[in-house]
Short mmCIF file of N, CA and C and ligand atoms in Angstrom, two decimals:
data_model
loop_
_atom_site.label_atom_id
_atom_site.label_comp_id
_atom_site.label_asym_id
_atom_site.label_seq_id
_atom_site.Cartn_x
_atom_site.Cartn_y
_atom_site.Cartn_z
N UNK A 1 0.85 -1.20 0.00
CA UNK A 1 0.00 0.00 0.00
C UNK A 1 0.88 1.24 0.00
N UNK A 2 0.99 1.80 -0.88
CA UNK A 2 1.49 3.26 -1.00
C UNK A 2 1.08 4.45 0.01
N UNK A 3 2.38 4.95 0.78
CA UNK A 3 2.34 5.79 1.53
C UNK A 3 1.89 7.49 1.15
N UNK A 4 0.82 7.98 1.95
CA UNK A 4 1.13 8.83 1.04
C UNK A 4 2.18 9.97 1.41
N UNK A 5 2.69 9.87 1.85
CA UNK A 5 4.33 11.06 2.16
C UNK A 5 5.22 10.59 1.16
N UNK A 6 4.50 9.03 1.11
CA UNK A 6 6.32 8.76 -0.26
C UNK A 6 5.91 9.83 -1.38
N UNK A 7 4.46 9.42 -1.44
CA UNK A 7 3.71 10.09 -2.43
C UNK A 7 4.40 11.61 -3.33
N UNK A 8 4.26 12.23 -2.02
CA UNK A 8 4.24 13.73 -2.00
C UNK A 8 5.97 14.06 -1.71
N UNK A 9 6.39 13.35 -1.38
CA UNK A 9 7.98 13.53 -1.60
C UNK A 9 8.26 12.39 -2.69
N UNK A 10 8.03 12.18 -3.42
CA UNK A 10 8.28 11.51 -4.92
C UNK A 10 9.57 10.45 -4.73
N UNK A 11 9.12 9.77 -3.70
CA UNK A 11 10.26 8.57 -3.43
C UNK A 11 9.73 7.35 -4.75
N UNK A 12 10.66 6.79 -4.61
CA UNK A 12 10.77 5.19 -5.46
C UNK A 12 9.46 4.63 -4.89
N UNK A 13 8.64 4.31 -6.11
CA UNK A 13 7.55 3.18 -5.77
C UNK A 13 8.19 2.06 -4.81
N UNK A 14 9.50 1.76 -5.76
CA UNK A 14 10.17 0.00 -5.44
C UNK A 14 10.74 0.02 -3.99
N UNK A 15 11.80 0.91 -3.91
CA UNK A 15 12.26 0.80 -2.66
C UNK A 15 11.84 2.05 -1.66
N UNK A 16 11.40 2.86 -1.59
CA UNK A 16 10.83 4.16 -0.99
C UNK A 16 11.81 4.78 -0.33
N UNK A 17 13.38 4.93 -1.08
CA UNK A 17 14.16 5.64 -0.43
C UNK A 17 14.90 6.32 -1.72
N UNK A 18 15.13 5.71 -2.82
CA UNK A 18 15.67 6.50 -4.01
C UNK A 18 14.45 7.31 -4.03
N UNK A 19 15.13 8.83 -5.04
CA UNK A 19 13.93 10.17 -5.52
C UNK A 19 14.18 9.88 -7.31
N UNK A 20 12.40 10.47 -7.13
CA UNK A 20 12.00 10.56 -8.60
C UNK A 20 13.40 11.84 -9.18
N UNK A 21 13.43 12.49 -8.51
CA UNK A 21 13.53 13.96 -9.14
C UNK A 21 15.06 14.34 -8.67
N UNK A 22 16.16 15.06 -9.56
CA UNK A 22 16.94 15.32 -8.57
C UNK A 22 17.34 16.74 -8.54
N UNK A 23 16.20 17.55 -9.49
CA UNK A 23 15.71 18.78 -9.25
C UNK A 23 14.58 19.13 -8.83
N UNK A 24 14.42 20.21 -7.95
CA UNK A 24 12.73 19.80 -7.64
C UNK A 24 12.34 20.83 -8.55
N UNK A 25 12.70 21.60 -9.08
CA UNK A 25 12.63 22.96 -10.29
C UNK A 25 11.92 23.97 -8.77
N UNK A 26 12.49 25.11 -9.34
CA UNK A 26 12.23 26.85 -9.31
C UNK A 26 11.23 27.56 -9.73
N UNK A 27 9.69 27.76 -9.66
CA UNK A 27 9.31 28.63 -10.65
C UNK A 27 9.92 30.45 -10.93
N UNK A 28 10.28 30.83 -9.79
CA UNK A 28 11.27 31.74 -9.33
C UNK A 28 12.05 31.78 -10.52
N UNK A 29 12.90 30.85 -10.62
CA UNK A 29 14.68 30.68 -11.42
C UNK A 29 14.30 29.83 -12.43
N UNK A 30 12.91 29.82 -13.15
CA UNK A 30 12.47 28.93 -14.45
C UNK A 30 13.05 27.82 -14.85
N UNK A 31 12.76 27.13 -12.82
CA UNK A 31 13.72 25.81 -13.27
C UNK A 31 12.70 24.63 -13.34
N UNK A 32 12.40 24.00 -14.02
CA UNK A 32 11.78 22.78 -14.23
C UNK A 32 12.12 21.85 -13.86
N UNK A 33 11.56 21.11 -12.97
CA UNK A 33 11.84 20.03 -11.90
C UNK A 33 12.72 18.61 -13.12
N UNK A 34 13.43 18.16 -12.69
CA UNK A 34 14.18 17.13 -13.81
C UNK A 34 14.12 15.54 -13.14
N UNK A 35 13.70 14.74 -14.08
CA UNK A 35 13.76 13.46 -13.52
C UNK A 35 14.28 12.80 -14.05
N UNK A 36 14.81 11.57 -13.05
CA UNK A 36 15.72 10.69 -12.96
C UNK A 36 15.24 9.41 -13.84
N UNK A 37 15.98 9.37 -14.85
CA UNK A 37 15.14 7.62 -15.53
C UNK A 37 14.97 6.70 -14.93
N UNK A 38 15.96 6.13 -14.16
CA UNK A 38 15.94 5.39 -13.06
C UNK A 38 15.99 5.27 -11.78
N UNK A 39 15.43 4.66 -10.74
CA UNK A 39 15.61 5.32 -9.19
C UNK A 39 17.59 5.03 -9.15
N UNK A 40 18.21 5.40 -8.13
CA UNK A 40 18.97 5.79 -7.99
C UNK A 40 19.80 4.79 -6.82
N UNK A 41 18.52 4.32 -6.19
CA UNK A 41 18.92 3.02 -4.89
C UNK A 41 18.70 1.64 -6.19
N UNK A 42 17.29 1.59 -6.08
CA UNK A 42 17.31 0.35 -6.65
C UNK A 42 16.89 -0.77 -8.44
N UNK A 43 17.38 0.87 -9.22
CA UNK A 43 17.63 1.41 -10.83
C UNK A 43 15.98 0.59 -11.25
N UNK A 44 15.11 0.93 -10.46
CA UNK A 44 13.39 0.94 -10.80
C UNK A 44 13.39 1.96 -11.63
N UNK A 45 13.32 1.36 -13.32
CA UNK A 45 12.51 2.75 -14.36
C UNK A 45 11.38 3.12 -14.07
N UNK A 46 11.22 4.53 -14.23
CA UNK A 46 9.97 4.95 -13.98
C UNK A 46 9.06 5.46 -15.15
N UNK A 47 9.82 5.72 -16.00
CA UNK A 47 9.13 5.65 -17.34
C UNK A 47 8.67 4.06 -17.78
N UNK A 48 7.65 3.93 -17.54
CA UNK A 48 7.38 2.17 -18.50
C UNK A 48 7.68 2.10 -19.64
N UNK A 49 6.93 3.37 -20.27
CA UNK A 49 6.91 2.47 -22.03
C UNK A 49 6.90 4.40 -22.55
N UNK A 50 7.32 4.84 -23.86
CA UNK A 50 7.34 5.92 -24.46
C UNK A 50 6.40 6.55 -24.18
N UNK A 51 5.93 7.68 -23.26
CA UNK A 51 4.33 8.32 -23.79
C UNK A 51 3.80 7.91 -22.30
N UNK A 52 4.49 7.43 -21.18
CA UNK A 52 3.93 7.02 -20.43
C UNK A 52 3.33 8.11 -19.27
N UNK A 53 4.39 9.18 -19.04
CA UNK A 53 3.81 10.61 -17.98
C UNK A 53 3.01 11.54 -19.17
N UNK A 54 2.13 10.82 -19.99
CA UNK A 54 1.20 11.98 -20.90
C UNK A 54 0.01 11.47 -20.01
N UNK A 55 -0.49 10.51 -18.94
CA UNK A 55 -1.16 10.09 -18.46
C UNK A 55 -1.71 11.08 -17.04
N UNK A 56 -0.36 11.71 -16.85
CA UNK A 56 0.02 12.38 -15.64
C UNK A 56 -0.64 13.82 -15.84
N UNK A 57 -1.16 14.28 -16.78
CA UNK A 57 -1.39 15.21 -17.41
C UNK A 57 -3.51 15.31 -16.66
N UNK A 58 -3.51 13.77 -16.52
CA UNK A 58 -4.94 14.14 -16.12
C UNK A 58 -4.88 13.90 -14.73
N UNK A 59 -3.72 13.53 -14.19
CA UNK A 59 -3.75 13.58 -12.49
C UNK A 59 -3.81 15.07 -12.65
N UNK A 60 -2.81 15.72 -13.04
CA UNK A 60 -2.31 17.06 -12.99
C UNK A 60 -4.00 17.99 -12.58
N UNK A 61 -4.56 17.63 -14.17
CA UNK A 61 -5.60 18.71 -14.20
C UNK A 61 -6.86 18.22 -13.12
N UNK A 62 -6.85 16.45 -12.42
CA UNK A 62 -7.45 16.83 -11.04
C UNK A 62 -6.92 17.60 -9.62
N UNK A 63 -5.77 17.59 -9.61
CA UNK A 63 -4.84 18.41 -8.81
C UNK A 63 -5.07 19.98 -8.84
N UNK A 64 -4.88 20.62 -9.50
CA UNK A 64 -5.41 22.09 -10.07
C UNK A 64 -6.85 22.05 -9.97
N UNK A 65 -8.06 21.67 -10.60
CA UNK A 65 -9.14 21.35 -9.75
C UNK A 65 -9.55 21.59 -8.62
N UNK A 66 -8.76 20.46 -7.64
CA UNK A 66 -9.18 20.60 -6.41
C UNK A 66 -8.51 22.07 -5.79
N UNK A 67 -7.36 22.53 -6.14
CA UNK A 67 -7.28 23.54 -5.84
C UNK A 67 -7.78 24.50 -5.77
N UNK A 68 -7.94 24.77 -7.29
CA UNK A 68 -9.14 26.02 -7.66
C UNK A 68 -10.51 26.07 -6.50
N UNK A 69 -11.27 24.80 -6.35
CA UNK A 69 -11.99 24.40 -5.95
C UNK A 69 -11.61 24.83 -4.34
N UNK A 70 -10.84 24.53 -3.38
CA UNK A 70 -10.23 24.87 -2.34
C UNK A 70 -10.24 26.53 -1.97
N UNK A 71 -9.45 27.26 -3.14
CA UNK A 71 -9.47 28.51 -3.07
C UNK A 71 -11.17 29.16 -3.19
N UNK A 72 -11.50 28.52 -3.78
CA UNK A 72 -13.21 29.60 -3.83
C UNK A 72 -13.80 29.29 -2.38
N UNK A 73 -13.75 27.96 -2.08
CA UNK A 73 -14.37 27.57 -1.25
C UNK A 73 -14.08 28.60 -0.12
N UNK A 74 -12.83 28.65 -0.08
CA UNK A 74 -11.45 29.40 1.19
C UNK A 74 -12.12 31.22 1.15
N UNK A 75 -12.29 31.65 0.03
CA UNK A 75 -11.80 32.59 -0.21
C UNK A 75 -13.34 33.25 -0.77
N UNK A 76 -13.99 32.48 -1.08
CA UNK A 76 -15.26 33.20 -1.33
C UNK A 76 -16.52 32.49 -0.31
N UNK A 77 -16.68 31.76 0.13
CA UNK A 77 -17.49 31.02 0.92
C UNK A 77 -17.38 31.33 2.16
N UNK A 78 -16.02 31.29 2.85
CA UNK A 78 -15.46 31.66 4.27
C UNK A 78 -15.39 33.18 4.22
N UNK A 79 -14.12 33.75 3.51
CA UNK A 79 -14.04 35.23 3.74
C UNK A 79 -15.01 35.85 3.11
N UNK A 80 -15.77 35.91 2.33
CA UNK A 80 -16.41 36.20 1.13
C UNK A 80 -15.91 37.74 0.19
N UNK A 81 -14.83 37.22 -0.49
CA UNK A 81 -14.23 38.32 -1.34
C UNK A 81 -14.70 38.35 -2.56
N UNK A 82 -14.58 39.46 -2.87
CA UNK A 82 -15.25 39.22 -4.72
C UNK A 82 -14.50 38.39 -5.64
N UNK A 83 -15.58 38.25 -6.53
CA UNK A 83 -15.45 37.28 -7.78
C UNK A 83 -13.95 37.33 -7.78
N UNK A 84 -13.67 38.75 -8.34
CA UNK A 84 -12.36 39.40 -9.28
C UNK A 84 -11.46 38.61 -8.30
N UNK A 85 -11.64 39.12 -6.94
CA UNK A 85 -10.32 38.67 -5.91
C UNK A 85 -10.11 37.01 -5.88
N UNK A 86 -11.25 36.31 -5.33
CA UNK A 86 -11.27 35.22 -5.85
C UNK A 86 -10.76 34.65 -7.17
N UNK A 87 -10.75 35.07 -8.02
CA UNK A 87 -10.11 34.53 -9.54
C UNK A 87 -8.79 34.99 -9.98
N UNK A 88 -8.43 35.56 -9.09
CA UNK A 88 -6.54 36.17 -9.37
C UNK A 88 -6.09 35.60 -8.01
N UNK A 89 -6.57 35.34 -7.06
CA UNK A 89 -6.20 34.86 -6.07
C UNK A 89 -6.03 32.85 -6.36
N UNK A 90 -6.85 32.52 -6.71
CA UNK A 90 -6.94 31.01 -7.43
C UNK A 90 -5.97 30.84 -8.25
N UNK A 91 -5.73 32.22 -9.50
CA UNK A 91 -5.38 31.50 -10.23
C UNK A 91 -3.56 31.47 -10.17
N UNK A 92 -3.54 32.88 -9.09
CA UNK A 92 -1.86 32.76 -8.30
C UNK A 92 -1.71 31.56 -7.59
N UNK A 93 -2.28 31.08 -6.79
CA UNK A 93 -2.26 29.77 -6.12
C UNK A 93 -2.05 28.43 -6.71
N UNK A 94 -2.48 27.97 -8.19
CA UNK A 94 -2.00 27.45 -8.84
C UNK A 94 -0.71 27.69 -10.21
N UNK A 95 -0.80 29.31 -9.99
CA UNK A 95 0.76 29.33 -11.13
C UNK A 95 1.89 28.66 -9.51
N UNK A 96 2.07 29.58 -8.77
CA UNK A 96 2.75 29.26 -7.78
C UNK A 96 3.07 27.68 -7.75
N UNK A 97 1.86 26.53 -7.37
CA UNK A 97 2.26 25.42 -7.07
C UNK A 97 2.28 23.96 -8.05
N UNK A 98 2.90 25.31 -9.61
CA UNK A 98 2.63 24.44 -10.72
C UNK A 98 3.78 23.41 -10.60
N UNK A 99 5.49 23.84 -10.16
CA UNK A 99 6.18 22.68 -10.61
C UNK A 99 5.83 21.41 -9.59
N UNK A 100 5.32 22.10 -7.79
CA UNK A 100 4.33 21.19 -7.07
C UNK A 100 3.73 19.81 -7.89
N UNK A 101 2.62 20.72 -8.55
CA UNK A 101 1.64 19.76 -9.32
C UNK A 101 2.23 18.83 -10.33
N UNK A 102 3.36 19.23 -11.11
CA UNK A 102 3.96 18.36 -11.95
C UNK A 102 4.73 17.49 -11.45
N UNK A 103 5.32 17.40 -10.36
CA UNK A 103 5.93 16.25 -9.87
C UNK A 103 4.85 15.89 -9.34
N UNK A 104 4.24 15.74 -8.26
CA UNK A 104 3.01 14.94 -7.97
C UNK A 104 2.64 14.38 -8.90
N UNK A 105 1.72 15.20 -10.08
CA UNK A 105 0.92 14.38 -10.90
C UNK A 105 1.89 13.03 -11.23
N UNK A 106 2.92 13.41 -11.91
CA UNK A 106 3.61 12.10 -12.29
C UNK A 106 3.85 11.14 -11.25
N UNK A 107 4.25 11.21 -9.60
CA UNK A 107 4.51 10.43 -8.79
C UNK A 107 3.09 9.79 -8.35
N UNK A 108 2.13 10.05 -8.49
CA UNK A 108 0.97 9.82 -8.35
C UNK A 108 0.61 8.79 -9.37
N UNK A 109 1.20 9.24 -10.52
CA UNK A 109 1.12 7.90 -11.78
C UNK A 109 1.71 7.37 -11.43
N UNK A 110 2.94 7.09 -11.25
CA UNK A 110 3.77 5.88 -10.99
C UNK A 110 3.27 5.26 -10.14
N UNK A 111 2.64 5.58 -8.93
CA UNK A 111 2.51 4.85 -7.57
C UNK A 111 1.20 4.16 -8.50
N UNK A 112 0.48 4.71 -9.10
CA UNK A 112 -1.24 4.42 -9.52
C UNK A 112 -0.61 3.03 -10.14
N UNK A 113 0.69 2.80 -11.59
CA UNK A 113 0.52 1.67 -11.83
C UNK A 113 1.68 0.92 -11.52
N UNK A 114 2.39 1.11 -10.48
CA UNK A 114 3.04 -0.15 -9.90
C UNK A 114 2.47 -0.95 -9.17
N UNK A 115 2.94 -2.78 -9.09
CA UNK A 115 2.43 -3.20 -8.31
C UNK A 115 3.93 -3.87 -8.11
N UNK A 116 3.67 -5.00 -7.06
CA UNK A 116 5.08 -5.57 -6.35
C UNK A 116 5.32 -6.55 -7.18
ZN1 ZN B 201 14.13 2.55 -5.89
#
């Protein structure tokens, strides 16, 4: 059963101590998080097959979702700020925790189709 902290720190499905990533990227310093082909402890590919993190693309856009979704809730429901504030406020909240979301989404795939 997949942890979810390995999750969210993008450890090795296989052994849960090698990292996906050995950049986590910058949006700051337009650094794009970089990953490792293979884990690093116990050389688990994480790419399966060509084309395989295009899958990651729809974790991604439930990830952003729930966010968006989070922020209105947060921000127009609780505080109740206007529309406008609400919708630049959302949509900073997800530029901000985009390279976030891109490693997740993909570590989220991997964990989704490994099994032992
Ligand atoms: Zn490993």
């Amino acid at each position: 059963m997949a942890n979810v902290i390995d999750v969210l720190k993008c450890k090795c499905p296989n052994c849960k101590n090698g990292k996906m990533y050995n950049q986590l990227g910058n949006l700051l310093l337009f650094r794009v998080p970089k990953m490792n082909t293979h884990c690093n402890e116990c050389n688990f590919k994480f790419e399966k097959e060509p084309g395989f993190f295009f899958g990651a693309m729809f974790v991604s856009y439930a990830l952003i979702s729930a966010e968006m979704i989070a922020n209105i809730v947060l921000f127009k429901l609780i505080f109740d700020f206007s529309y406008i504030s609400v919708a630049i406020l959302a949509i900073t909240t997800v530029i901000l925790l985009s390279t976030f979301n891109l490693r997740v989404s993909r570590s989220i795939w991997v964990y989704m189709f490994y099994s032992n």
